Amino acid sequence: MNASAIATAPEAVVRALTTRRRDLRGGAFRLVLLGSLLVAIGVLVTLLVDIGARSASVWGDRGIVDLISTEMSADPERAGIWQAFYGSLVLMVFTAALAFPLGIGAAIYLEEYALDTRFTRIVNANIRNLAGVPSIVYGLLGLAIFVKILGGLTGPNVEGRSIISGGLTLGILVLPIVIITTAEALRAVPVAIREGAVGVGATQWQAIRHHVLPVAAPGILTGTILSLGRAFGEAAPLLLVGGITTFFSSGGAGFVETLQGRFSAMPVLVFSWARLPQAEFKALTAALIVVMLVVLLLINATAIYLRNRFEKGVKT
Amino acid sequence: MITQDDISIALAGSPVRRRRERRIRRLFLGAAAASVLISVAIVASLFGEAWTFISNVGFTPLADIGWFPRRGLYDIRTLLVGTLLVAGIAMVVAGPLGMGTAVYLSEYASPRTRRWLKPAVEMLAGIPSVVLGYFALTFISPSLLRPIFGEGLSGFNMLAAGLGVGILTIPLVASVTEDSLRAVPLALREAAYGLGATKMSTSIRVVIPAAVSGIVASMIIAFSRAIGETMVVAIAAGATGGSLFTVDPLGGGQTMTAAMASLAIGSDRVRGDDYAFQSLFFLGLVLFLATLILNVVAERFVRRVRRQY
């Protein structure tokens, strides 16, 4: 480097730092990144608009009450979604009743009681792996256990392909998600809260029950309710344990008989209607999807509402 | 007078209290053990039926003209190739789009726009896969692909299915990648800017390489999710019952998961004299092991990220 270069260097540096030369490549890069994000959001918007537009004729002719309250039929003029709607709701009750207590209990054990032993590490790794297992494999589990082995209990008249089998399968499916989200919520509770409770003479359970759980409640509730949304959209495992769309009565049978009987659910109905060739069924399927998305929205809104409510109640 | 016993009771709690505590602890232990029980049940049920299948059918029919379980033709190559094809197309879509989304959200978006854009992307993750299957069949295939490929494209095709699965996995790639990008310390970026680097070269040369193991993990997880995705393929790729061996993405086809779903629809015939029912579990075992390995590998990568810095 010669003397003149060194002499001009400071000005060069100042110029480089102060002139606002347009960085074309940087700008293009930014646009590409923004573009990929907009494509993702654009797909979502396209999907919603497309399904909304396709379902328009159903809302005009039938209305939502008629669609939901009418039973399924092979005739697109008269077909409704009642059994599937009812089936989905019952399945959600089963899923929540199984997955919430078991999942929250398991998370409490792993976060609050368990020491860092080999057993604990195995259980933790196992739960993370279960969360990554494809949903259809849970369907196989349900098929092997609830349908084949326990069929006499879950549905004696339908070879075990009952709503009980479906509900238990979905419950097991979301269990790992419930455990993981609950454990995260518990981990976020400061240790000082536990120490404070134990310091004034609370037992471990009293500390958890009255101090840790209330603080973790918003996170636990949001996570568990969102997991219900996940179960609500699942079709694959239900196909394996006998969710069907070819039965045409919701039956006047008693409650237990209903639970042990054949069932349908909204995602399963989407699957079978989507493949039918008639154009009317394309519109019906779109309308059914709109109902599903509205229910999902309600589930998510409930989660957010409960979180806000609980966060207001407890200050950390 | 205070005895030794009084002190130990005062410190440890009364025996009744302690017994109750132990019972509660055991209750929760039972709940945690249930998850292990479920894994054992999954593996046991898969292995049992898969073993019956393999020991009765043998390995010869596993490479024949196609997958037609009801006719005793179990060409698993058909399903493996179909699965890889669909998952490959999905990754071509989800990889770049998910990465781009993540880099924009983590490096470029202001906190305010991020607060709006991130939930919008996450909403895509909440769309049930049957809905995306319907979208792939009724919109992507006829309105998007037909004008490009014309008559060579059949109504049910693997390309549309792959695109649908890809859309489904974009949010997954985006969120895992964004997490790992945001875990890169600010000091690294500041050091790059201090040397006069532009935002673009900081992102590409500093931030992305620093987050590379998280990014790799996101790709592996997305791939695992793509091979396990069932409903999009079952709806959009057609081929109920079976499929001939094919590598043509413009035609209909079958993946492992879609094959399982379509076998299950003919629910009464699944328990035929042949081994169609057992073949379900054989496929399930292959799928279970494949996703298990991918998830374990991905977790290794994620853990490596956490250890750094």
XYZ file of C-alpha atoms in Angstrom:
625
model
C 0.000 0.000 0.000
C 1.509 3.412 -0.973
C 1.351 6.689 0.821
C -1.411 8.278 -1.285
C -3.733 5.331 -0.670
C -3.268 5.727 3.057
C -3.896 9.448 2.733
C -7.189 8.960 0.910
C -8.298 6.118 3.136
C -10.120 8.180 5.770
C -12.159 10.006 3.120
C -12.973 6.698 1.473
C -14.188 5.329 4.743
C -16.273 8.401 5.446
C -17.756 8.241 1.958
C -18.527 4.550 2.306
C -20.267 5.141 5.592
C -22.193 8.281 4.709
C -23.228 8.100 1.030
C -26.535 6.378 0.688
C -25.662 4.210 -2.272
C -28.655 2.023 -3.008
C -28.006 -1.551 -2.047
C -29.835 -3.208 -4.929
C -28.968 -6.769 -4.073
C -29.922 -6.245 -0.466
C -33.233 -4.743 -1.505
C -33.946 -7.643 -3.853
C -33.064 -10.129 -1.117
C -35.455 -8.421 1.258
C -38.184 -8.552 -1.381
C -37.618 -12.262 -1.987
C -37.921 -12.960 1.733
C -41.039 -10.845 2.062
C -42.357 -12.565 -1.045
C -42.055 -16.034 0.463
C -43.909 -14.871 3.542
C -46.613 -13.283 1.426
C -46.948 -16.488 -0.621
C -47.592 -18.404 2.598
C -50.205 -15.904 3.753
C -51.571 -15.625 0.205
C -52.202 -19.374 0.103
C -54.143 -19.108 3.349
C -56.241 -16.226 2.033
C -56.830 -17.984 -1.300
C -57.934 -21.111 0.528
C -60.384 -19.238 2.732
C -61.803 -17.163 -0.128
C -62.051 -20.167 -2.452
C -63.872 -22.289 0.122
C -66.107 -19.395 1.095
C -67.063 -18.793 -2.532
C -67.719 -22.470 -3.237
C -69.941 -22.820 -0.216
C -71.996 -19.694 -1.049
C -74.721 -21.591 -2.898
C -75.325 -23.832 0.127
C -75.802 -20.880 2.474
C -78.192 -19.265 0.002
C -80.335 -22.357 -0.522
C -80.166 -24.113 2.825
C -78.843 -22.012 5.631
C -76.538 -23.224 8.364
C -79.227 -24.589 10.697
C -80.606 -26.860 8.009
C -77.140 -28.080 7.045
C -76.197 -28.978 10.610
C -79.518 -30.443 11.688
C -80.123 -32.599 8.598
C -78.881 -36.156 8.542
C -76.399 -37.420 5.997
C -77.705 -38.658 2.684
C -76.430 -39.878 -0.662
C -78.672 -37.293 -2.303
C -76.813 -33.969 -2.409
C -80.107 -32.038 -2.379
C -81.014 -33.351 1.061
C -77.659 -34.252 2.593
C -76.749 -32.651 5.894
C -73.956 -33.126 8.381
C -75.817 -33.905 11.620
C -74.169 -37.240 12.492
C -70.724 -35.885 11.711
C -71.293 -32.709 13.710
C -72.639 -34.627 16.710
C -69.895 -37.252 16.371
C -67.158 -34.623 16.379
C -68.517 -33.017 19.537
C -68.755 -36.351 21.401
C -65.238 -37.249 20.250
C -63.949 -33.967 21.688
C -65.547 -34.730 25.068
C -63.844 -38.126 25.098
C -60.519 -36.663 24.052
C -60.615 -33.993 26.743
C -61.762 -36.422 29.452
C -58.891 -38.790 28.688
C -56.034 -36.527 27.667
C -56.416 -33.607 30.113
C -56.207 -35.406 33.485
C -53.620 -37.929 32.297
C -51.538 -35.351 30.472
C -51.568 -32.712 33.178
C -50.870 -35.376 35.823
C -47.918 -36.731 33.869
C -46.535 -33.234 33.373
C -46.866 -32.457 37.096
C -44.951 -35.612 37.926
C -42.192 -34.928 35.400
C -41.748 -31.264 36.301
C -42.481 -31.169 40.023
C -41.708 -34.571 41.489
C -39.314 -36.483 39.261
C -35.616 -36.297 39.936
C -33.245 -36.261 37.009
C -32.889 -40.009 36.764
C -32.410 -42.342 33.855
C -36.120 -43.221 34.054
C -37.178 -39.579 33.857
C -34.948 -38.929 30.881
C -36.332 -41.961 29.075
C -39.915 -40.870 29.765
C -39.181 -37.350 28.528
C -37.494 -38.539 25.350
C -40.300 -40.997 24.816
C -42.955 -38.288 25.041
C -41.108 -36.060 22.578
C -40.916 -38.994 20.180
C -44.605 -39.784 20.601
C -45.410 -36.207 19.605
C -43.660 -36.839 16.286
C -45.421 -40.105 15.467
C -47.754 -39.699 12.448
C -51.408 -39.610 13.437
C -52.298 -42.614 11.294
C -50.026 -44.777 13.465
C -52.245 -43.869 16.423
C -55.106 -45.115 14.271
C -53.321 -48.460 14.005
C -52.908 -48.537 17.772
C -56.624 -47.872 18.198
C -57.432 -50.523 15.614
C -55.273 -53.131 17.333
C -56.323 -52.395 20.905
C -59.725 -50.691 21.123
C -61.232 -52.315 18.052
C -59.711 -55.789 18.012
C -58.764 -56.606 21.598
C -61.338 -54.562 23.537
C -64.041 -54.625 20.859
C -66.439 -56.479 23.160
C -66.398 -53.514 25.542
C -66.074 -50.565 23.190
C -68.684 -51.665 20.667
C -70.092 -55.191 20.899
C -72.464 -54.802 17.961
C -70.156 -53.030 15.551
C -66.980 -55.089 15.987
C -65.490 -52.405 18.169
C -65.710 -49.691 15.527
C -67.483 -47.346 17.903
C -67.241 -43.743 18.947
C -65.607 -44.937 22.187
C -62.730 -46.415 20.193
C -62.484 -43.203 18.194
C -62.505 -40.986 21.266
C -59.892 -43.045 23.103
C -57.673 -43.052 20.015
C -57.844 -39.259 19.692
C -57.239 -38.916 23.431
C -54.016 -40.909 23.174
C -53.074 -38.942 20.063
C -53.110 -35.572 21.839
C -51.726 -36.852 25.156
C -48.067 -36.101 24.295
C -48.993 -32.586 23.156
C -50.870 -31.932 26.396
C -47.919 -33.221 28.459
C -45.393 -31.093 26.559
C -47.376 -27.839 26.739
C -48.278 -28.358 30.394
C -44.672 -29.138 31.277
C -43.582 -25.933 29.540
C -46.138 -23.909 31.487
C -44.978 -25.461 34.771
C -41.335 -24.860 33.940
C -42.084 -21.172 33.451
C -43.280 -20.805 37.067
C -40.476 -19.251 39.143
C -38.855 -21.554 41.710
C -39.282 -18.802 44.330
C -43.027 -19.429 44.352
C -42.487 -23.061 45.346
C -39.825 -22.119 47.891
C -42.091 -19.507 49.394
C -44.917 -21.990 49.838
C -42.729 -24.751 51.245
C -41.019 -22.186 53.497
C -44.249 -21.414 55.295
C -44.937 -25.107 55.886
C -46.907 -26.214 52.831
C -46.418 -29.774 51.671
C -45.227 -30.263 48.128
C -48.741 -31.007 46.900
C -50.146 -27.957 48.685
C -47.483 -25.803 47.076
C -48.356 -27.199 43.643
C -52.099 -27.066 44.146
C -52.379 -23.569 45.575
C -49.331 -21.770 44.223
C -47.792 -23.387 41.131
C -50.936 -24.475 39.283
C -52.759 -21.125 39.501
C -49.721 -19.370 38.046
C -49.293 -21.972 35.310
C -53.031 -22.163 34.571
C -53.133 -19.747 31.624
C -50.396 -21.640 29.805
C -51.851 -25.046 30.649
C -55.363 -24.067 29.540
C -54.240 -22.526 26.276
C -52.041 -25.472 25.386
C -54.562 -28.140 26.257
C -57.467 -26.457 24.497
C -55.378 -25.889 21.374
C -54.559 -29.602 21.427
C -58.306 -30.252 21.238
C -58.323 -28.264 18.006
C -55.647 -30.580 16.692
C -57.750 -33.652 17.531
C -60.816 -32.010 16.019
C -59.207 -31.827 12.572
C -57.844 -35.378 12.509
C -59.382 -37.785 10.022
C -56.731 -40.433 9.392
C -56.859 -42.265 12.742
C -60.671 -42.181 12.718
C -60.745 -43.876 9.311
C -58.796 -46.771 10.799
C -60.972 -47.213 13.876
C -64.165 -47.138 11.860
C -65.333 -43.580 11.302
C -67.802 -43.966 8.453
C -70.035 -41.755 6.385
C -72.540 -44.271 5.118
C -74.916 -44.548 8.016
C -78.093 -42.572 7.897
C -79.605 -42.493 11.330
C -78.423 -40.889 14.500
C -80.536 -43.518 16.221
C -83.133 -43.166 18.967
C -80.979 -45.476 21.077
C -79.868 -44.770 24.625
C -76.694 -42.887 25.407
C -74.520 -45.940 26.048
C -75.785 -47.612 22.851
C -74.935 -44.444 20.933
C -71.424 -44.486 22.338
C -71.000 -48.138 21.424
C -72.425 -47.584 17.957
C -71.040 -46.533 14.622
C -69.957 -42.965 14.248
C -68.907 -40.276 11.878
C -66.989 -37.051 12.307
C -66.649 -33.894 10.286
C -63.111 -34.476 8.930
C -64.064 -38.011 7.908
C -67.079 -36.632 6.060
C -64.888 -34.045 4.291
C -62.684 -36.890 3.123
C -65.469 -38.955 1.650
C -67.466 -36.054 0.188
C -64.410 -34.434 -1.405
C -63.894 -37.477 -3.593
C -67.483 -37.694 -4.847
C -67.817 -36.623 -8.479
C -71.076 -34.615 -8.293
C -70.605 -30.855 -8.365
C -73.237 -30.367 -5.640
C -71.082 -32.305 -3.215
C -68.167 -29.964 -3.920
C -70.297 -27.087 -2.615
C -71.546 -29.152 0.331
C -67.988 -30.115 1.225
C -66.987 -26.453 1.155
C -69.905 -25.617 3.460
C -68.896 -28.452 5.796
C -65.338 -27.093 5.850
C -66.671 -23.652 6.747
C -68.510 -25.193 9.717
C -65.296 -26.964 10.747
C -63.223 -23.806 10.513
C -65.803 -21.889 12.557
C -65.701 -24.561 15.287
C -61.882 -24.439 15.231
C -62.034 -20.670 15.532
C -64.345 -21.018 18.539
C -61.958 -23.504 20.165
C -59.012 -21.142 19.676
C -61.012 -18.122 20.833
C -61.977 -20.024 23.995
C -58.325 -20.742 24.669
C -57.391 -17.090 24.267
C -60.348 -15.914 26.361
C -59.502 -18.274 29.217
C -55.854 -17.285 29.103
C -56.687 -13.604 29.366
C -59.132 -14.233 32.180
C -56.704 -16.273 34.225
C -53.842 -13.916 33.611
C -55.921 -11.102 35.046
C -56.685 -13.136 38.167
C -53.159 -14.164 39.127
C -50.223 -11.831 39.339
C -46.736 -13.255 39.477
C -41.308 -31.476 77.347
C -40.392 -31.617 73.673
C -39.173 -35.019 72.537
C -37.112 -36.016 69.546
C -40.298 -37.372 67.942
C -42.101 -34.065 68.226
C -39.283 -32.325 66.402
C -39.114 -34.808 63.595
C -42.892 -34.673 63.168
C -42.825 -30.890 63.155
C -40.121 -30.861 60.505
C -41.367 -33.649 58.278
C -45.092 -33.240 58.785
C -47.447 -35.623 60.485
C -47.507 -39.256 59.305
C -51.023 -38.770 57.883
C -49.889 -35.808 55.891
C -46.844 -37.648 54.644
C -48.853 -40.673 53.612
C -51.242 -38.503 51.659
C -48.332 -36.799 49.940
C -46.912 -40.158 48.911
C -50.248 -41.250 47.504
C -50.564 -38.097 45.408
C -47.027 -38.521 44.133
C -47.780 -42.091 43.075
C -50.911 -40.970 41.276
C -48.911 -38.579 39.113
C -46.211 -41.177 38.568
C -48.932 -43.439 37.216
C -49.983 -40.767 34.726
C -46.402 -40.374 33.539
C -46.011 -44.131 33.246
C -49.101 -44.252 31.026
C -47.178 -42.503 28.267
C -44.524 -45.200 28.365
C -47.266 -47.809 28.290
C -48.683 -46.216 25.124
C -45.336 -46.412 23.355
C -44.978 -50.033 24.355
C -48.501 -50.712 23.080
C -47.775 -49.011 19.759
C -44.579 -50.942 19.186
C -46.083 -54.246 20.344
C -49.183 -53.988 18.166
C -47.168 -52.898 15.125
C -44.531 -55.596 15.506
C -47.042 -58.367 16.177
C -49.126 -57.961 13.022
C -46.175 -56.895 10.882
C -44.413 -60.105 11.856
C -47.454 -62.179 10.876
C -47.450 -60.373 7.550
C -43.771 -60.827 6.751
C -43.569 -64.416 7.914
C -46.592 -65.430 5.817
C -46.156 -63.309 2.727
C -42.394 -63.354 2.515
C -40.242 -60.808 0.770
C -40.901 -61.764 -2.855
C -44.230 -59.906 -3.342
C -42.615 -56.774 -1.919
C -41.201 -55.992 -5.362
C -43.898 -56.737 -7.892
C -45.993 -54.702 -10.299
C -47.808 -52.559 -7.773
C -49.595 -52.219 -4.460
C -52.907 -54.090 -4.566
C -53.232 -55.655 -1.117
C -56.670 -57.118 -1.779
C -55.222 -59.111 -4.663
C -52.175 -60.188 -2.704
C -49.793 -57.825 -4.517
C -47.654 -56.050 -1.992
C -45.107 -54.060 -3.936
C -43.751 -51.799 -1.277
C -41.462 -50.042 -3.799
C -44.581 -48.402 -5.224
C -45.390 -46.879 -1.868
C -41.821 -45.935 -0.988
C -41.320 -44.160 -4.308
C -44.732 -42.479 -4.030
C -43.954 -41.354 -0.491
C -40.537 -39.971 -1.436
C -42.011 -38.248 -4.492
C -44.748 -36.494 -2.537
C -42.455 -35.622 0.376
C -39.786 -34.407 -2.070
C -42.227 -32.069 -3.830
C -43.412 -30.882 -0.422
C -39.862 -30.045 0.638
C -39.193 -28.124 -2.581
C -42.170 -25.933 -1.630
C -41.785 -25.765 2.135
C -37.985 -25.523 2.327
C -37.399 -22.204 0.534
C -40.734 -20.638 1.472
C -40.411 -21.599 5.130
C -36.785 -20.433 5.271
C -37.590 -17.139 3.549
C -40.476 -16.550 5.926
C -38.290 -17.323 8.937
C -35.406 -15.073 7.843
C -37.798 -12.223 7.102
C -39.577 -12.557 10.448
C -36.378 -12.892 12.440
C -34.023 -10.451 10.657
C -36.097 -7.922 8.741
C -39.589 -7.513 10.185
C -40.076 -4.769 12.760
C -41.537 -6.012 16.050
C -44.873 -4.487 15.099
C -45.254 -6.145 11.702
C -43.921 -9.344 13.197
C -46.715 -9.324 15.722
C -49.213 -9.418 12.861
C -47.433 -11.594 10.324
C -46.346 -14.417 12.609
C -49.861 -15.400 13.764
C -51.006 -15.222 10.132
C -48.397 -17.812 9.168
C -49.252 -19.886 12.238
C -52.904 -19.907 11.211
C -51.853 -21.948 8.215
C -50.590 -24.603 10.639
C -54.032 -24.795 12.243
C -55.822 -25.675 9.001
C -56.824 -29.374 9.192
C -55.117 -31.526 6.604
C -58.414 -32.744 5.102
C -59.130 -29.115 4.250
C -55.809 -28.766 2.454
C -56.544 -32.011 0.661
C -59.826 -30.584 -0.585
C -58.023 -27.378 -1.603
C -55.360 -29.377 -3.470
C -58.017 -31.377 -5.310
C -60.431 -28.558 -6.169
C -58.132 -25.559 -6.575
C -54.416 -26.394 -6.908
C -54.928 -29.220 -9.361
C -57.554 -27.771 -11.769
C -56.903 -24.009 -11.469
C -53.160 -23.882 -10.896
C -51.618 -26.997 -12.445
C -53.979 -27.805 -15.310
C -53.161 -24.590 -17.255
C -49.457 -25.441 -16.986
C -49.462 -29.166 -17.704
C -52.610 -29.469 -19.801
C -53.978 -32.883 -20.564
C -50.933 -34.729 -19.238
C -52.248 -34.062 -15.766
C -54.787 -36.458 -14.362
C -57.537 -35.252 -12.030
C -55.998 -36.992 -9.074
C -52.250 -36.430 -9.124
C -49.256 -36.614 -6.842
C -47.987 -33.160 -7.806
C -51.043 -31.437 -6.322
C -50.789 -33.694 -3.275
C -47.125 -32.795 -2.861
C -47.877 -29.082 -3.122
C -50.669 -29.462 -0.550
C -48.358 -31.270 1.869
C -45.730 -28.602 1.207
C -48.139 -25.821 2.159
C -48.966 -27.737 5.312
C -45.297 -27.916 6.334
C -44.346 -24.272 5.586
C -45.297 -23.066 9.107
C -43.331 -25.938 10.660
C -40.133 -25.041 8.780
C -40.738 -21.355 9.447
C -41.245 -21.666 13.195
C -38.353 -24.046 13.940
C -35.995 -22.059 11.690
C -37.082 -18.746 13.182
C -36.484 -20.057 16.691
C -32.942 -21.030 15.820
C -32.257 -17.738 13.990
C -33.458 -15.763 16.984
C -31.231 -17.837 19.252
C -28.185 -16.413 17.449
C -26.775 -13.761 19.800
C -27.171 -10.138 18.768
C -23.435 -9.623 19.325
C -22.647 -11.699 16.227
C -24.800 -9.431 14.067
C -23.345 -6.301 15.634
C -19.850 -7.592 14.980
C -20.719 -8.110 11.321
C -22.241 -4.639 10.998
C -19.191 -3.237 12.753
C -17.037 -4.678 9.980
C -19.229 -2.883 7.459
C -21.318 -5.859 6.345
C -24.728 -5.200 4.833
C -27.866 -6.629 6.328
C -28.023 -9.200 3.549
C -24.487 -10.487 3.983
C -24.939 -10.502 7.748
C -28.013 -12.678 7.326
C -26.476 -15.035 4.785
C -22.879 -15.235 5.977
C -23.247 -14.881 9.730
C -26.730 -15.531 11.100
C -27.777 -18.451 8.898
C -24.486 -20.391 9.306
C -24.660 -19.828 13.060
C -28.161 -21.304 13.110
C -27.444 -24.079 10.645
C -28.135 -27.031 12.925
C -31.557 -25.662 13.822
C -32.296 -25.122 10.157
C -31.255 -28.669 9.291
C -33.447 -29.904 12.139
C -36.417 -27.967 10.779
C -35.944 -29.600 7.371
C -35.728 -33.080 8.890
C -38.810 -32.519 11.035
C -40.709 -31.180 8.020
C -39.676 -34.195 5.953
C -40.791 -36.518 8.719
C -44.101 -34.698 8.899
C -44.459 -34.878 5.098
C -44.012 -38.646 4.925
C -46.505 -39.093 7.774
C -49.155 -36.819 6.275
C -52.146 -38.845 5.190
C -55.275 -36.959 4.241
C -53.905 -34.567 1.625
C -52.522 -37.476 -0.364
C -55.554 -39.692 0.212
C -57.830 -36.970 -1.184
C -55.729 -35.372 -3.900
C -53.695 -38.274 -5.293
C -56.582 -40.688 -5.749
C -55.728 -44.348 -6.321
C -58.210 -45.957 -3.979
C -57.279 -49.498 -3.135
C -54.015 -49.691 -4.995
C -51.628 -48.287 -7.533
C -49.298 -49.516 -10.216
C -45.628 -48.776 -9.794
C -45.135 -45.234 -11.089
C -42.688 -42.385 -10.837
C -44.864 -39.878 -12.717
C -45.914 -37.003 -10.467
C -48.579 -35.916 -12.966
C -50.495 -39.154 -12.484
C -52.300 -40.568 -9.507
C -50.324 -42.493 -6.939
C -50.127 -43.858 -3.481
C -48.022 -43.182 -0.414
C -47.646 -45.445 2.603
C -50.072 -43.397 4.663
C -52.647 -42.996 1.882
C -52.452 -46.728 1.210
C -53.272 -47.376 4.858
C -56.210 -44.964 4.759
C -57.658 -46.412 1.571
C -57.295 -49.950 2.908
C -59.199 -48.889 5.980
C -62.142 -47.344 4.114
C -63.209 -50.728 2.815
C -63.531 -51.476 6.495
C -65.322 -54.784 6.217
C -63.042 -56.275 3.647
C -59.905 -55.441 5.570
C -60.257 -58.706 7.438
C -60.120 -60.899 4.349
C -58.390 -64.233 3.927
C -55.294 -62.619 2.503
C -52.954 -60.499 4.553
C -54.406 -57.096 3.663
C -55.149 -56.360 7.316
C -51.652 -57.330 8.426
C -50.109 -55.293 5.627
C -51.586 -52.194 7.295
C -49.430 -52.849 10.320
C -46.394 -53.666 8.247
C -46.688 -50.256 6.577
C -47.323 -48.670 9.949
C -44.149 -50.201 11.322
C -42.057 -48.945 8.383
C -43.572 -45.472 8.802
C -43.142 -45.502 12.579
C -39.474 -46.477 12.372
C -38.746 -43.966 9.605
C -40.292 -41.030 11.456
C -38.753 -42.164 14.737
C -35.256 -42.141 13.246
C -35.821 -38.762 11.571
C -37.137 -37.226 14.784
C -34.255 -38.556 16.856
C -31.736 -37.218 14.324
C -33.508 -33.837 14.258
C -33.400 -33.644 18.024
C -29.648 -34.235 17.993
C -29.312 -31.189 15.750
C -31.565 -29.057 17.933
C -29.585 -30.003 21.022
C -26.381 -28.983 19.304
C -27.826 -25.494 18.779
C -28.668 -25.189 22.455
C -25.189 -26.139 23.537
C -23.477 -23.458 21.470
C -22.998 -19.789 22.473
